[in-house]
mmCIF file with all atom_site columns, C-alpha atoms in Angstrom:
data_model
loop_
_atom_site.group_PDB
_atom_site.id
_atom_site.type_symbol
_atom_site.label_atom_id
_atom_site.label_alt_id
_atom_site.label_comp_id
_atom_site.label_asym_id
_atom_site.label_entity_id
_atom_site.label_seq_id
_atom_site.pdbx_PDB_ins_code
_atom_site.Cartn_x
_atom_site.Cartn_y
_atom_site.Cartn_z
_atom_site.occupancy
_atom_site.B_iso_or_equiv
_atom_site.pdbx_formal_charge
_atom_site.auth_seq_id
_atom_site.auth_comp_id
_atom_site.auth_asym_id
_atom_site.auth_atom_id
_atom_site.pdbx_PDB_model_num
ATOM 1  C CA . MET A 1 1  ? 0.235   0.060  -0.147  1.00 51.00 ? 10  MET A CA 1
ATOM 2  C CA . ALA A 1 2  ? 1.433   3.618  -0.771  1.00 66.00 ? 11  ALA A CA 1
ATOM 3  C CA . TYR A 1 3  ? 2.433   6.075  1.869   1.00 63.00 ? 12  TYR A CA 1
ATOM 4  C CA . GLN A 1 4  ? -0.257  8.628  2.582   1.00 74.00 ? 13  GLN A CA 1
ATOM 5  C CA . HIS A 1 5  ? 0.114   11.658 4.236   1.00 76.00 ? 14  HIS A CA 1
ATOM 6  C CA . PRO A 1 6  ? -1.890  11.931 7.467   1.00 76.00 ? 15  PRO A CA 1
ATOM 7  C CA . LYS A 1 7  ? -3.805  15.056 6.443   1.00 79.00 ? 16  LYS A CA 1
ATOM 8  C CA . ALA A 1 8  ? -4.431  13.720 2.730   1.00 80.00 ? 17  ALA A CA 1
ATOM 9  C CA . TRP A 1 9  ? -8.109  13.126 3.447   1.00 84.00 ? 18  TRP A CA 1
ATOM 10 C CA . LYS A 1 10 ? -8.611  16.441 4.657   1.00 83.00 ? 19  LYS A CA 1
ATOM 11 C CA . ALA A 1 11 ? -7.032  18.223 1.768   1.00 80.00 ? 20  ALA A CA 1
ATOM 12 C CA . LEU A 1 12 ? -8.885  16.332 -0.394  1.00 83.00 ? 21  LEU A CA 1
ATOM 13 C CA . LEU A 1 13 ? -12.537 16.861 1.330   1.00 86.00 ? 22  LEU A CA 1
ATOM 14 C CA . PHE A 1 14 ? -11.480 20.948 1.213   1.00 81.00 ? 23  PHE A CA 1
ATOM 15 C CA . ALA A 1 15 ? -10.711 20.616 -2.508  1.00 81.00 ? 24  ALA A CA 1
ATOM 16 C CA . THR A 1 16 ? -13.705 18.592 -3.183  1.00 86.00 ? 25  THR A CA 1
ATOM 17 C CA . LEU A 1 17 ? -15.935 21.069 -1.524  1.00 83.00 ? 26  LEU A CA 1
ATOM 18 C CA . ALA A 1 18 ? -14.270 24.140 -2.934  1.00 80.00 ? 27  ALA A CA 1
ATOM 19 C CA . PHE A 1 19 ? -14.651 22.744 -6.314  1.00 80.00 ? 28  PHE A CA 1
ATOM 20 C CA . ALA A 1 20 ? -18.244 22.039 -5.985  1.00 81.00 ? 29  ALA A CA 1
ATOM 21 C CA . ALA A 1 21 ? -18.869 25.548 -4.532  1.00 76.00 ? 30  ALA A CA 1
ATOM 22 C CA . ASN A 1 22 ? -17.269 27.395 -7.228  1.00 73.00 ? 31  ASN A CA 1
ATOM 23 C CA . PHE A 1 23 ? -19.153 25.578 -9.977  1.00 76.00 ? 32  PHE A CA 1
ATOM 24 C CA . SER A 1 24 ? -22.238 25.921 -8.356  1.00 76.00 ? 33  SER A CA 1
ATOM 25 C CA . VAL A 1 25 ? -21.809 29.634 -8.835  1.00 73.00 ? 34  VAL A CA 1
ATOM 26 C CA . TRP A 1 26 ? -22.158 29.219 -12.201 1.00 71.00 ? 35  TRP A CA 1
ATOM 27 C CA . THR A 1 27 ? -25.014 26.997 -12.129 1.00 75.00 ? 36  THR A CA 1
ATOM 28 C CA . LEU A 1 28 ? -26.654 29.397 -10.263 1.00 76.00 ? 37  LEU A CA 1
ATOM 29 C CA . TYR A 1 29 ? -25.960 32.246 -12.394 1.00 75.00 ? 38  TYR A CA 1
ATOM 30 C CA . ALA A 1 30 ? -27.289 30.062 -15.282 1.00 75.00 ? 39  ALA A CA 1
ATOM 31 C CA . ALA A 1 31 ? -30.480 29.407 -13.590 1.00 78.00 ? 40  ALA A CA 1
ATOM 32 C CA . ALA A 1 32 ? -30.906 33.320 -12.648 1.00 79.00 ? 41  ALA A CA 1
ATOM 33 C CA . VAL A 1 33 ? -30.149 34.625 -15.963 1.00 82.00 ? 42  VAL A CA 1
ATOM 34 C CA . ILE A 1 34 ? -33.135 32.682 -17.810 1.00 81.00 ? 43  ILE A CA 1
ATOM 35 C CA . PRO A 1 35 ? -35.909 34.612 -16.436 1.00 84.00 ? 44  PRO A CA 1
ATOM 36 C CA . PHE A 1 36 ? -34.029 38.137 -16.741 1.00 82.00 ? 45  PHE A CA 1
ATOM 37 C CA . ALA A 1 37 ? -32.933 37.196 -20.635 1.00 84.00 ? 46  ALA A CA 1
ATOM 38 C CA . ASP A 1 38 ? -36.755 36.453 -21.412 1.00 84.00 ? 47  ASP A CA 1
ATOM 39 C CA . GLN A 1 39 ? -37.714 39.838 -19.795 1.00 89.00 ? 48  GLN A CA 1
ATOM 40 C CA . LEU A 1 40 ? -35.089 41.985 -21.608 1.00 87.00 ? 49  LEU A CA 1
ATOM 41 C CA . GLY A 1 41 ? -35.266 40.614 -24.583 1.00 89.00 ? 50  GLY A CA 1
ATOM 42 C CA . PHE A 1 42 ? -31.947 39.055 -25.072 1.00 88.00 ? 51  PHE A CA 1
ATOM 43 C CA . SER A 1 43 ? -30.886 37.222 -28.399 1.00 89.00 ? 52  SER A CA 1
ATOM 44 C CA . HIS A 1 44 ? -29.571 33.779 -28.134 1.00 88.00 ? 53  HIS A CA 1
ATOM 45 C CA . THR A 1 45 ? -26.021 35.050 -29.028 1.00 91.00 ? 54  THR A CA 1
ATOM 46 C CA . GLN A 1 46 ? -26.409 37.614 -26.110 1.00 88.00 ? 55  GLN A CA 1
ATOM 47 C CA . LEU A 1 47 ? -27.486 35.017 -23.830 1.00 86.00 ? 56  LEU A CA 1
ATOM 48 C CA . GLY A 1 48 ? -24.528 32.952 -24.768 1.00 86.00 ? 57  GLY A CA 1
ATOM 49 C CA . VAL A 1 49 ? -22.074 35.685 -24.392 1.00 87.00 ? 58  VAL A CA 1
ATOM 50 C CA . LEU A 1 50 ? -23.886 36.531 -20.746 1.00 83.00 ? 59  LEU A CA 1
ATOM 51 C CA . LEU A 1 51 ? -23.185 32.914 -19.524 1.00 82.00 ? 60  LEU A CA 1
ATOM 52 C CA . ALA A 1 52 ? -20.029 32.240 -20.805 1.00 84.00 ? 61  ALA A CA 1
ATOM 53 C CA . SER A 1 53 ? -18.714 35.463 -19.014 1.00 81.00 ? 62  SER A CA 1
ATOM 54 C CA . PRO A 1 54 ? -17.999 33.968 -15.680 1.00 77.00 ? 63  PRO A CA 1
ATOM 55 C CA . MET A 1 55 ? -16.329 30.993 -17.200 1.00 78.00 ? 64  MET A CA 1
ATOM 56 C CA . LEU A 1 56 ? -14.041 33.026 -19.193 1.00 83.00 ? 65  LEU A CA 1
ATOM 57 C CA . THR A 1 57 ? -12.926 35.167 -16.326 1.00 80.00 ? 66  THR A CA 1
ATOM 58 C CA . GLY A 1 58 ? -12.661 32.165 -13.967 1.00 77.00 ? 67  GLY A CA 1
ATOM 59 C CA . ALA A 1 59 ? -10.445 30.643 -16.726 1.00 81.00 ? 68  ALA A CA 1
ATOM 60 C CA . LEU A 1 60 ? -8.203  34.068 -17.300 1.00 86.00 ? 69  LEU A CA 1
ATOM 61 C CA . SER A 1 61 ? -8.223  34.535 -13.419 1.00 81.00 ? 70  SER A CA 1
ATOM 62 C CA . ARG A 1 62 ? -6.267  31.279 -12.863 1.00 80.00 ? 71  ARG A CA 1
ATOM 63 C CA . ILE A 1 63 ? -3.143  32.795 -14.412 1.00 86.00 ? 72  ILE A CA 1
ATOM 64 C CA . PRO A 1 64 ? -2.720  35.529 -11.822 1.00 85.00 ? 73  PRO A CA 1
ATOM 65 C CA . ALA A 1 65 ? -4.000  33.061 -9.002  1.00 81.00 ? 74  ALA A CA 1
ATOM 66 C CA . GLY A 1 66 ? -1.221  30.705 -9.868  1.00 82.00 ? 75  GLY A CA 1
ATOM 67 C CA . LEU A 1 67 ? 1.379   33.338 -9.590  1.00 85.00 ? 76  LEU A CA 1
ATOM 68 C CA . LEU A 1 68 ? -0.087  34.592 -6.372  1.00 83.00 ? 77  LEU A CA 1
ATOM 69 C CA . VAL A 1 69 ? 0.191   30.852 -5.293  1.00 82.00 ? 78  VAL A CA 1
ATOM 70 C CA . CYS A 1 70 ? 3.978   31.169 -5.810  1.00 83.00 ? 79  CYS A CA 1
ATOM 71 C CA . GLN A 1 71 ? 4.563   34.194 -3.537  1.00 86.00 ? 80  GLN A CA 1
ATOM 72 C CA . PHE A 1 72 ? 1.893   34.057 -0.826  1.00 84.00 ? 81  PHE A CA 1
ATOM 73 C CA . ASN A 1 73 ? 0.645   31.110 1.425   1.00 83.00 ? 82  ASN A CA 1
ATOM 74 C CA . PRO A 1 74 ? -1.913  28.755 -0.806  1.00 81.00 ? 83  PRO A CA 1
ATOM 75 C CA . LYS A 1 75 ? -4.197  28.517 2.309   1.00 81.00 ? 84  LYS A CA 1
ATOM 76 C CA . LYS A 1 76 ? -5.027  31.831 2.769   1.00 84.00 ? 85  LYS A CA 1
ATOM 77 C CA . LEU A 1 77 ? -5.575  32.709 -0.899  1.00 81.00 ? 86  LEU A CA 1
ATOM 78 C CA . PHE A 1 78 ? -7.667  29.468 -0.892  1.00 79.00 ? 87  PHE A CA 1
ATOM 79 C CA . ILE A 1 79 ? -9.798  31.306 2.300   1.00 81.00 ? 88  ILE A CA 1
ATOM 80 C CA . ILE A 1 80 ? -9.900  34.562 0.304   1.00 82.00 ? 89  ILE A CA 1
ATOM 81 C CA . GLN A 1 81 ? -11.112 32.759 -2.884  1.00 77.00 ? 90  GLN A CA 1
ATOM 82 C CA . MET A 1 82 ? -13.875 31.176 -0.861  1.00 77.00 ? 91  MET A CA 1
ATOM 83 C CA . LEU A 1 83 ? -14.918 34.208 0.692   1.00 82.00 ? 92  LEU A CA 1
ATOM 84 C CA . LEU A 1 84 ? -15.291 35.740 -2.679  1.00 79.00 ? 93  LEU A CA 1
ATOM 85 C CA . CYS A 1 85 ? -17.798 33.213 -3.517  1.00 74.00 ? 94  CYS A CA 1
ATOM 86 C CA . ILE A 1 86 ? -20.034 34.350 -0.712  1.00 76.00 ? 95  ILE A CA 1
ATOM 87 C CA . PRO A 1 87 ? -21.574 37.273 -2.198  1.00 75.00 ? 96  PRO A CA 1
ATOM 88 C CA . HIS A 1 88 ? -22.571 35.363 -5.774  1.00 67.00 ? 97  HIS A CA 1
ATOM 89 C CA . TYR A 1 89 ? -24.699 32.942 -3.361  1.00 67.00 ? 98  TYR A CA 1
ATOM 90 C CA . TYR A 1 90 ? -26.524 35.718 -1.979  1.00 69.00 ? 99  TYR A CA 1
ATOM 91 C CA . TYR A 1 91 ? -27.251 37.563 -5.211  1.00 67.00 ? 100 TYR A CA 1
ATOM 92 C CA . CYS A 1 92 ? -28.703 34.339 -6.727  1.00 62.00 ? 101 CYS A CA 1
ATOM 93 C CA . LEU A 1 93 ? -30.522 33.107 -3.973  1.00 61.00 ? 102 LEU A CA 1
#
């Protein structure tokens, strides 16, 4: 059996929860946008751009986030990143 670090399960749990929380924000945006798009009369292209914007900005923000991890404590950056998700949950719910 391979060697396992004592806190490996804890790290896996928090990484999985963070992954689920961050992707659920995108899902909440998609669910919240549909009624507004109908009311505002968005075309299919406008709706697609609106729904793709969070994914594009998330992908582009990974570059500076990766650079910050090299300079600062990854645990603190993880906490900050998760705290930044809270307003999005509040808005969508």
